[in-house]
Amino acid sequence: MTSKTDEALGYEQARDELIEVVRRLEAGGTTLEESLALWERGEELAKVCRTWLEGARARLDAALAEGEDEGGGGDGEENEGGE
């Protein structure tokens, strides 16, 4: 359906194509074979999107962990109690 390999698809491209696949499936009017091909393509696109989102989550988690390490937590618990 697309000449681009799945690895080359960016998140937005995969998402947009997935939206189109879903629209076509919901609209109906396709043969069983066409519907199956669309569904399979949708699964591939969903996997691409999931991979991008997992990568983004990992980057965010790493940035948050780095910020906590540099800032010492910043929640003030170290100074509570005064002893």
CSV table of C-alpha atoms in Angstrom, one decimal:
chain,number,residue,atom,x,y,z
A,1,MET,CA,0.0,0.0,0.0
A,2,THR,CA,2.9,2.2,0.5
A,3,SER,CA,6.3,2.2,-1.2
A,4,LYS,CA,8.1,3.2,2.1
A,5,THR,CA,9.4,0.5,4.3
A,6,ASP,CA,8.0,0.4,7.8
A,7,GLU,CA,11.3,1.3,9.3
A,8,ALA,CA,11.4,4.5,7.3
A,9,LEU,CA,7.9,5.6,8.5
A,10,GLY,CA,7.8,8.3,11.1
A,11,TYR,CA,5.2,8.2,13.8
A,12,GLU,CA,2.9,10.8,12.2
A,13,GLN,CA,3.1,9.0,8.8
A,14,ALA,CA,2.3,5.6,10.3
A,15,ARG,CA,-0.5,7.1,12.4
A,16,ASP,CA,-2.0,8.9,9.4
A,17,GLU,CA,-1.9,5.8,7.2
A,18,LEU,CA,-3.4,3.8,10.1
A,19,ILE,CA,-6.3,6.3,10.3
A,20,GLU,CA,-6.9,5.9,6.6
A,21,VAL,CA,-6.9,2.1,6.9
A,22,VAL,CA,-9.4,2.2,9.7
A,23,ARG,CA,-11.7,4.6,7.7
A,24,ARG,CA,-11.6,2.3,4.7
A,25,LEU,CA,-12.4,-0.7,6.9
A,26,GLU,CA,-15.3,1.1,8.7
A,27,ALA,CA,-16.7,2.3,5.4
A,28,GLY,CA,-17.1,-1.2,4.1
A,29,GLY,CA,-17.6,-2.0,0.5
A,30,THR,CA,-14.3,-4.0,0.2
A,31,THR,CA,-13.9,-7.6,-0.6
A,32,LEU,CA,-12.9,-10.1,2.1
A,33,GLU,CA,-9.4,-10.3,0.6
A,34,GLU,CA,-9.1,-6.5,0.5
A,35,SER,CA,-10.4,-6.3,4.1
A,36,LEU,CA,-7.9,-8.8,5.3
A,37,ALA,CA,-5.0,-7.0,3.5
A,38,LEU,CA,-6.1,-3.7,5.1
A,39,TRP,CA,-6.4,-5.3,8.5
A,40,GLU,CA,-2.9,-6.8,8.2
A,41,ARG,CA,-1.5,-3.4,7.1
A,42,GLY,CA,-3.2,-1.8,10.1
A,43,GLU,CA,-1.5,-4.3,12.4
A,44,GLU,CA,1.9,-3.4,10.9
A,45,LEU,CA,1.2,0.3,11.2
A,46,ALA,CA,0.0,-0.1,14.8
A,47,LYS,CA,3.3,-1.9,15.6
A,48,VAL,CA,5.3,1.0,14.1
A,49,CYS,CA,3.3,3.5,16.1
A,50,ARG,CA,3.8,1.4,19.3
A,51,THR,CA,7.5,1.2,18.7
A,52,TRP,CA,7.8,5.0,18.3
A,53,LEU,CA,5.7,5.6,21.4
A,54,GLU,CA,7.8,3.1,23.5
A,55,GLY,CA,10.9,4.9,22.3
A,56,ALA,CA,9.5,8.3,23.3
A,57,ARG,CA,8.5,6.9,26.7
A,58,ALA,CA,12.0,5.6,27.3
A,59,ARG,CA,13.5,8.9,26.3
A,60,LEU,CA,11.2,10.7,28.7
A,61,ASP,CA,11.9,8.3,31.5
A,62,ALA,CA,15.7,8.7,31.0
A,63,ALA,CA,15.4,12.5,31.0
A,64,LEU,CA,13.3,12.5,34.2
A,65,ALA,CA,15.7,10.1,35.9
A,66,GLU,CA,18.6,12.4,34.8
A,67,GLY,CA,16.8,15.4,36.2
A,68,GLU,CA,16.3,13.7,39.5
A,69,ASP,CA,19.9,12.7,39.7
A,70,GLU,CA,21.1,16.2,39.0
A,71,GLY,CA,18.6,17.9,41.3
A,72,GLY,CA,18.9,15.6,44.2
A,73,GLY,CA,15.2,14.8,44.1
A,74,GLY,CA,14.1,18.3,44.9
A,75,ASP,CA,11.3,17.2,47.2
A,76,GLY,CA,12.9,18.5,50.5
A,77,GLU,CA,12.6,15.2,52.3
A,78,GLU,CA,16.4,15.3,53.1
A,79,ASN,CA,15.9,18.3,55.4
A,80,GLU,CA,12.8,17.2,57.3
A,81,GLY,CA,13.1,16.4,61.0
A,82,GLY,CA,16.0,18.8,61.7
A,83,GLU,CA,18.1,16.2,63.4
